[in-house]
Coordinates of C-alpha atoms in Angstrom, one line a residue:
A1 CA 16.5 71.3 51.9
L2 CA 18.1 71.7 48.7
E3 CA 18.4 68.1 48.1
Q4 CA 15.5 67.1 49.1
K5 CA 14.5 66.5 45.3
G6 CA 17.0 64.4 44.1
P7 CA 20.9 65.6 44.1
L8 CA 21.2 68.8 42.3
G9 CA 22.9 69.3 38.4
T10 CA 24.5 72.8 39.3
F11 CA 24.1 74.5 42.0
V12 CA 25.5 78.9 40.8
L13 CA 26.6 81.1 43.9
D14 CA 26.9 84.5 42.3
L15 CA 29.4 86.6 44.3
R16 CA 29.5 89.5 41.9
G17 CA 29.4 92.8 43.5
N18 CA 29.5 91.1 46.4
T19 CA 32.2 93.1 48.3
G20 CA 32.3 90.9 51.8
G21 CA 30.7 90.8 54.7
L22 CA 31.3 89.0 58.3
L23 CA 34.1 86.3 58.4
S24 CA 32.4 84.0 60.1
S25 CA 29.1 83.7 57.4
A26 CA 32.2 83.3 53.9
I27 CA 33.5 80.2 56.5
E28 CA 29.9 79.4 56.3
V29 CA 29.4 79.4 52.7
A30 CA 31.9 77.9 52.2
N31 CA 31.5 75.1 54.6
F32 CA 28.8 74.5 52.1
F33 CA 30.6 72.7 49.5
L34 CA 33.5 71.2 51.7
P35 CA 33.9 68.4 54.0
K36 CA 34.5 68.6 57.9
G37 CA 38.3 69.4 58.3
T38 CA 38.4 70.8 55.7
T39 CA 41.4 74.2 55.7
L40 CA 38.9 76.9 54.6
L41 CA 41.8 80.7 54.4
S42 CA 44.1 81.5 56.5
T43 CA 45.6 84.8 58.1
K44 CA 48.8 85.7 58.8
G45 CA 49.8 88.9 61.0
N46 CA 49.6 90.4 64.3
S47 CA 46.3 90.5 66.5
I48 CA 46.7 93.8 69.1
V49 CA 46.8 92.4 72.7
R50 CA 46.7 95.7 74.3
Q51 CA 44.4 99.1 74.1
P52 CA 46.7 102.7 74.8
V53 CA 46.8 103.5 78.6
N54 CA 48.9 105.6 78.8
G55 CA 50.7 108.1 75.7
N56 CA 49.1 106.4 71.7
T57 CA 51.2 102.9 72.6
V58 CA 49.2 99.4 70.8
E59 CA 51.2 96.2 71.6
T60 CA 50.2 93.9 69.3
E61 CA 51.9 90.1 68.4
E62 CA 52.2 87.2 65.3
R63 CA 49.1 85.7 65.3
D64 CA 48.7 82.7 63.3
E65 CA 45.7 81.6 62.6
V66 CA 43.2 78.4 60.6
Y67 CA 40.2 78.2 59.9
V68 CA 38.8 74.7 58.5
A69 CA 35.5 73.5 57.7
Q70 CA 33.2 72.5 60.9
R71 CA 30.7 70.6 59.8
P72 CA 30.0 68.2 56.1
P73 CA 28.8 69.9 53.1
L74 CA 25.0 70.5 52.4
I75 CA 25.6 70.9 49.0
S76 CA 26.2 66.5 47.3
P77 CA 29.7 66.7 46.2
N78 CA 28.5 65.0 42.8
T79 CA 26.9 68.4 42.0
K80 CA 29.0 70.9 39.6
V81 CA 29.6 74.0 41.1
V82 CA 29.7 77.6 39.8
V83 CA 30.9 80.7 41.1
L84 CA 30.5 83.9 39.7
V85 CA 32.6 86.6 41.0
N86 CA 33.2 90.5 39.0
G87 CA 35.9 93.9 40.4
E88 CA 33.3 94.7 42.9
T89 CA 34.0 90.8 44.7
A90 CA 36.1 91.4 47.8
S91 CA 37.4 90.2 50.8
A92 CA 34.5 88.1 52.6
A93 CA 33.3 86.7 49.2
E94 CA 36.9 86.6 47.5
I95 CA 37.6 83.8 50.8
V96 CA 34.8 81.8 50.1
A97 CA 35.5 81.6 45.5
G98 CA 39.5 81.0 47.1
A99 CA 38.4 77.9 48.8
I100 CA 36.6 76.9 46.3
Q101 CA 38.7 77.3 43.5
D102 CA 42.0 75.7 45.4
H103 CA 40.2 72.7 47.0
D104 CA 39.1 71.8 42.3
R105 CA 35.3 72.1 44.1
G106 CA 33.9 74.7 41.5
V107 CA 35.2 76.5 38.2
V108 CA 35.0 80.1 38.9
V109 CA 33.5 82.5 36.0
G110 CA 33.3 86.1 34.9
E111 CA 36.0 88.5 35.9
R112 CA 38.8 89.0 38.5
T113 CA 38.2 89.7 41.7
Y114 CA 38.6 92.9 43.4
G115 CA 41.8 92.2 45.3
K116 CA 41.2 93.0 48.9
G117 CA 42.6 90.4 51.4
L118 CA 43.6 92.6 54.8
V119 CA 42.2 91.7 58.1
Q120 CA 41.5 95.9 59.8
M121 CA 40.7 96.2 63.5
F122 CA 39.5 99.6 65.5
T123 CA 41.4 100.9 68.2
K124 CA 41.2 103.4 70.3
L125 CA 43.1 105.7 71.4
D126 CA 43.8 108.0 74.9
D127 CA 41.7 110.9 73.2
E128 CA 38.6 108.5 72.5
S129 CA 39.1 108.7 68.9
Q130 CA 39.9 105.3 66.8
I131 CA 42.5 104.2 63.7
K132 CA 42.0 101.5 62.3
L133 CA 44.9 99.6 61.7
T134 CA 45.9 96.0 59.1
V135 CA 47.4 93.7 61.6
A136 CA 47.0 90.3 59.1
K137 CA 46.4 89.0 55.2
Y138 CA 44.1 86.7 54.5
Y139 CA 45.2 83.1 52.0
T140 CA 43.6 80.8 50.3
P141 CA 43.8 77.1 51.4
S142 CA 46.8 77.0 48.2
G143 CA 48.9 79.8 50.4
R144 CA 47.9 82.8 48.1
C145 CA 47.6 86.3 49.0
I146 CA 44.8 88.2 46.8
Q147 CA 45.9 90.9 48.2
N148 CA 46.1 93.2 45.4
K149 CA 48.2 96.5 46.8
V150 CA 50.7 97.4 49.1
Y151 CA 51.8 100.1 50.6
R152 CA 54.9 100.9 50.4
T153 CA 57.7 104.2 52.1
D154 CA 59.0 106.2 49.0
K155 CA 62.1 107.2 50.1
E156 CA 62.2 109.7 47.1
V157 CA 59.0 111.2 48.1
N158 CA 58.8 112.5 51.7
G159 CA 59.6 109.3 53.2
R160 CA 55.7 109.0 52.3
A161 CA 54.2 105.4 51.8
S162 CA 52.6 105.2 49.0
E163 CA 49.3 102.6 47.3
Q164 CA 50.6 100.8 44.6
V165 CA 49.1 98.0 43.0
I166 CA 51.4 94.5 43.3
S167 CA 53.5 94.4 40.4
Q168 CA 53.0 90.8 37.5
S169 CA 56.8 90.5 38.7
E170 CA 56.1 90.5 42.4
K171 CA 53.0 87.7 41.7
K172 CA 54.0 84.1 42.7
T173 CA 52.0 80.0 41.5
F174 CA 50.9 77.9 43.5
K175 CA 49.1 74.8 43.1
T176 CA 45.1 73.2 43.6
D177 CA 45.1 70.3 45.3
R178 CA 44.8 69.0 41.9
G179 CA 47.9 70.1 40.1
R180 CA 46.4 73.8 38.8
T181 CA 47.8 76.4 38.4
V182 CA 46.8 80.0 40.3
S183 CA 48.7 83.2 41.7
D184 CA 48.4 85.2 44.0
A185 CA 48.3 89.1 44.5
G186 CA 45.5 90.5 42.7
G187 CA 42.4 88.9 43.2
I188 CA 40.8 86.3 42.1
E189 CA 41.6 84.9 38.4
P190 CA 38.3 83.4 37.2
D191 CA 38.7 79.7 36.3
L192 CA 36.5 81.0 32.8
V193 CA 36.8 84.6 31.7
V194 CA 33.6 85.7 30.3
P195 CA 33.4 89.9 30.6
G196 CA 30.6 92.0 32.2
R197 CA 28.7 93.9 30.6
K198 CA 29.8 97.2 29.7
V199 CA 28.1 99.8 32.5
G200 CA 28.8 103.3 31.3
N201 CA 29.2 106.9 32.4
L202 CA 25.7 108.3 32.8
E203 CA 24.6 105.0 34.5
Q204 CA 27.9 105.5 37.1
Q205 CA 27.1 108.5 37.4
L206 CA 23.0 107.8 38.7
L207 CA 24.5 104.5 40.1
G208 CA 27.1 106.6 42.4
K209 CA 24.1 109.2 43.2
N210 CA 21.6 106.5 43.9
A211 CA 19.8 108.3 41.9
F212 CA 17.4 105.0 41.2
M213 CA 16.3 104.3 44.7
L214 CA 16.1 107.8 45.3
Y215 CA 13.4 107.9 42.0
A216 CA 11.8 104.7 43.5
G217 CA 11.1 106.0 47.0
Q218 CA 9.8 108.9 45.1
W219 CA 7.4 106.7 42.5
E220 CA 6.6 104.3 45.8
A221 CA 5.3 107.4 47.1
N222 CA 3.1 108.5 44.5
H223 CA 1.1 104.7 43.9
A224 CA 0.2 104.9 47.8
N225 CA -3.0 102.8 46.2
D226 CA -2.1 100.7 43.6
G227 CA 2.1 100.4 44.0
L228 CA 2.7 96.9 45.6
K229 CA -0.3 95.7 42.4
L230 CA 1.8 96.8 40.3
A231 CA 5.1 96.2 41.2
K232 CA 4.0 92.3 40.9
A233 CA 2.4 92.8 37.9
K234 CA 3.7 90.9 35.1
E235 CA 3.7 93.9 33.0
R236 CA 7.5 95.9 33.4
V237 CA 6.6 99.0 35.7
V238 CA 8.6 101.2 33.9
T239 CA 7.1 102.2 31.1
D240 CA 8.0 104.7 28.2
A241 CA 6.0 107.7 30.5
V242 CA 8.3 106.3 33.7
Y243 CA 12.0 106.4 32.1
E244 CA 10.6 110.1 30.1
D245 CA 9.7 112.0 34.0
F246 CA 13.0 109.8 35.5
M247 CA 15.4 111.9 33.2
A248 CA 13.3 114.9 33.9
W249 CA 13.4 114.3 37.6
A250 CA 17.5 113.5 37.0
K251 CA 18.1 116.6 35.2
T252 CA 16.6 118.7 37.9
N253 CA 17.3 117.2 41.2
L254 CA 21.0 115.5 40.6
A255 CA 21.6 119.0 39.2
R256 CA 21.7 120.0 43.8
G257 CA 25.2 119.3 44.9
D258 CA 29.3 120.4 43.8
K259 CA 31.0 117.3 43.5
G260 CA 33.3 118.3 40.9
D261 CA 33.4 118.7 37.6
K262 CA 33.5 115.3 37.2
E263 CA 29.9 114.5 37.8
P264 CA 27.6 115.8 35.3
F265 CA 24.9 117.4 37.2
S266 CA 26.6 118.2 39.9
G267 CA 26.4 121.7 39.4
A268 CA 29.6 122.7 38.6
F269 CA 29.7 124.7 35.7
D270 CA 27.8 127.4 38.0
S271 CA 30.0 127.2 40.5
M272 CA 33.1 127.4 37.3
E273 CA 31.2 130.4 36.5
K274 CA 30.8 131.6 39.6
T275 CA 34.7 131.7 39.7
L276 CA 35.5 132.8 36.0
K277 CA 33.6 136.4 36.9
E278 CA 35.1 136.6 40.2
S279 CA 38.5 136.1 39.2
G280 CA 37.4 138.9 36.3
Y281 CA 38.0 136.1 33.3
G282 CA 34.1 136.3 32.8
G283 CA 35.8 136.6 28.9
A284 CA 35.8 132.8 29.1
V285 CA 31.5 131.9 30.0
D286 CA 30.5 132.2 26.6
Q287 CA 32.8 129.2 26.2
L288 CA 31.8 127.4 30.1
T289 CA 28.2 127.9 28.5
A290 CA 29.1 125.7 25.9
L291 CA 31.1 123.6 27.1
R292 CA 27.9 123.0 29.7
M293 CA 25.3 123.4 26.4
R294 CA 27.3 120.1 24.5
M295 CA 27.6 118.0 27.9
T296 CA 23.7 117.9 27.8
E297 CA 23.3 116.8 24.3
I298 CA 26.1 113.8 24.9
I299 CA 23.5 113.4 28.8
D300 CA 20.6 113.1 26.2
S301 CA 22.6 111.4 24.5
E302 CA 23.3 109.1 26.5
F303 CA 19.8 108.8 28.0
K304 CA 18.7 107.7 24.6
S305 CA 21.4 105.5 24.0
D306 CA 21.1 103.6 27.4
K307 CA 18.0 103.5 28.0
D308 CA 17.2 99.8 28.4
Q309 CA 20.0 98.9 30.8
L310 CA 18.9 102.2 32.7
K311 CA 15.4 101.4 33.0
K312 CA 16.1 98.2 33.6
Q313 CA 18.1 99.5 36.8
L314 CA 15.0 101.7 37.5
E315 CA 12.9 98.5 36.7
L316 CA 14.9 97.1 40.0
A317 CA 15.2 99.1 42.3
I318 CA 11.5 100.2 42.0
R319 CA 10.3 96.2 42.5
S320 CA 12.3 96.2 45.2
R321 CA 10.4 98.7 47.6
Y322 CA 7.6 95.8 47.3
V323 CA 9.4 92.6 46.7
P324 CA 12.9 90.4 48.0
R325 CA 15.2 91.6 45.7
G326 CA 16.5 88.0 45.3
E327 CA 12.8 88.0 43.4
V328 CA 13.3 90.9 41.0
L329 CA 16.4 89.8 39.9
A330 CA 15.0 86.3 39.0
A331 CA 13.1 88.2 36.6
F332 CA 16.2 89.1 34.3
L333 CA 18.1 86.2 34.8
D334 CA 17.7 85.8 30.6
E335 CA 19.3 88.8 30.1
D336 CA 22.3 87.8 32.0
Q337 CA 24.8 86.7 30.0
Q338 CA 27.0 86.3 32.3
L339 CA 24.8 83.7 34.2
Q340 CA 23.8 82.0 30.8
Q341 CA 27.3 81.5 29.8
A342 CA 28.2 79.9 33.1
T343 CA 25.1 77.9 32.7
R344 CA 26.0 76.4 29.3
F345 CA 29.2 75.8 30.0
S346 CA 28.4 73.6 33.4
M347 CA 26.2 71.9 31.4
E348 CA 29.1 70.6 29.0
E349 CA 30.8 67.5 31.3
S350 CA 34.0 66.9 29.1
R351 CA 34.9 70.9 29.4
Y352 CA 33.6 71.4 32.5
A353 CA 35.8 68.5 33.9
K354 CA 38.6 69.7 32.0
S355 CA 38.8 72.7 33.5
L356 CA 38.9 71.1 36.9
F357 CA 40.9 68.4 35.8
P358 CA 43.5 68.8 33.8
E359 CA 44.7 65.2 35.0
P360 CA 43.0 63.3 35.1
G361 CA 44.9 60.1 37.3
I362 CA 45.4 62.9 39.9
P363 CA 43.1 61.9 42.7
S364 CA 40.9 64.5 44.6
P365 CA 41.2 63.8 48.6
V366 CA 38.8 66.8 49.0
L367 CA 36.3 65.4 47.1
S368 CA 36.5 62.0 48.3
S369 CA 36.4 62.6 52.0
A370 CA 32.8 64.9 50.5
A371 CA 31.2 62.0 49.4
Q372 CA 31.7 60.3 52.2
E373 CA 31.0 62.5 54.6
F374 CA 27.7 63.8 52.5
Q375 CA 26.4 60.6 51.8
S376 CA 26.9 59.2 55.4
Y377 CA 25.2 62.7 56.7
H378 CA 22.3 62.8 54.8
T379 CA 21.2 58.8 54.7
P380 CA 18.5 58.3 57.4
S381 CA 19.5 56.7 60.3
K382 CA 17.5 52.6 60.2

């Protein structure tokens, strides 16, 4: 269905913000681009073979598995492929990006991915509680593990295990099918680095508190009669008046909670003032009041300076209550700088080819196989 009107020129697979999902889904997506029998990933580690019966004992055995493509590709090997990634691309989404990169099937564009390469599973204990065990690691077709952290026991700190980012010196290099160098232990490094938009402090706080979606729910309730019509119209839903209302709502409603003074709307100042007075340090309340006022000024300033992006987030949240989020995002494609650069890059034939095939003389068995399979599979029988 994708190519009924002829081969696609470029296929952009946007995995930004995709934190993963089912392994089976990752394999299916990777198989869209790679031929039958191609290695997509492998796992190395242990599998649970017996649940605990007497005592909290879990028996495991070593088990390595290789996952391969099960059918011919759906996308023509002549179609250029661009995979967009960022720091929130993780787990199963990284598997897809790694398979495409290792087999030189497409160009990965954006920012280094998160680096979650652990296979985990839950097991019940005798008291009906559960623990989550790491039983294996994911490996891309070239053999690299994308996990960016390790857990080591520090003998100098009570013998406790600690989480540590893998150092640069510990990283190893691998080769793609056509000899390009890639590294492990730190997610998927893009072939073309294109920094994403920097998210402001206020926007992070509002996203973390789900403010845009919460307000969108209220907006929907207040527009029971005309909400659908407004959401499907070409004009933006979030006018300056709506944005002003959102600001007032956020300052009032998000002040409830106590998640700490790192969140400007958390009510931490009230808690701190109460503690100071109860501890006999009421004299410091004036300084706290001054800090509270300064924080209010900073937040008001960010509401103004980040207005365009905050309005966009609110627009997405409101329209998504009525129409598929994909359709809403499509309306903002012209403003997506990473996508625009990736598209321009794919249109530069020589640059795209050189990034994938730095040495043109090296053959690609996977691409050759994909071409044969695709033609055979998609050619109607006589």
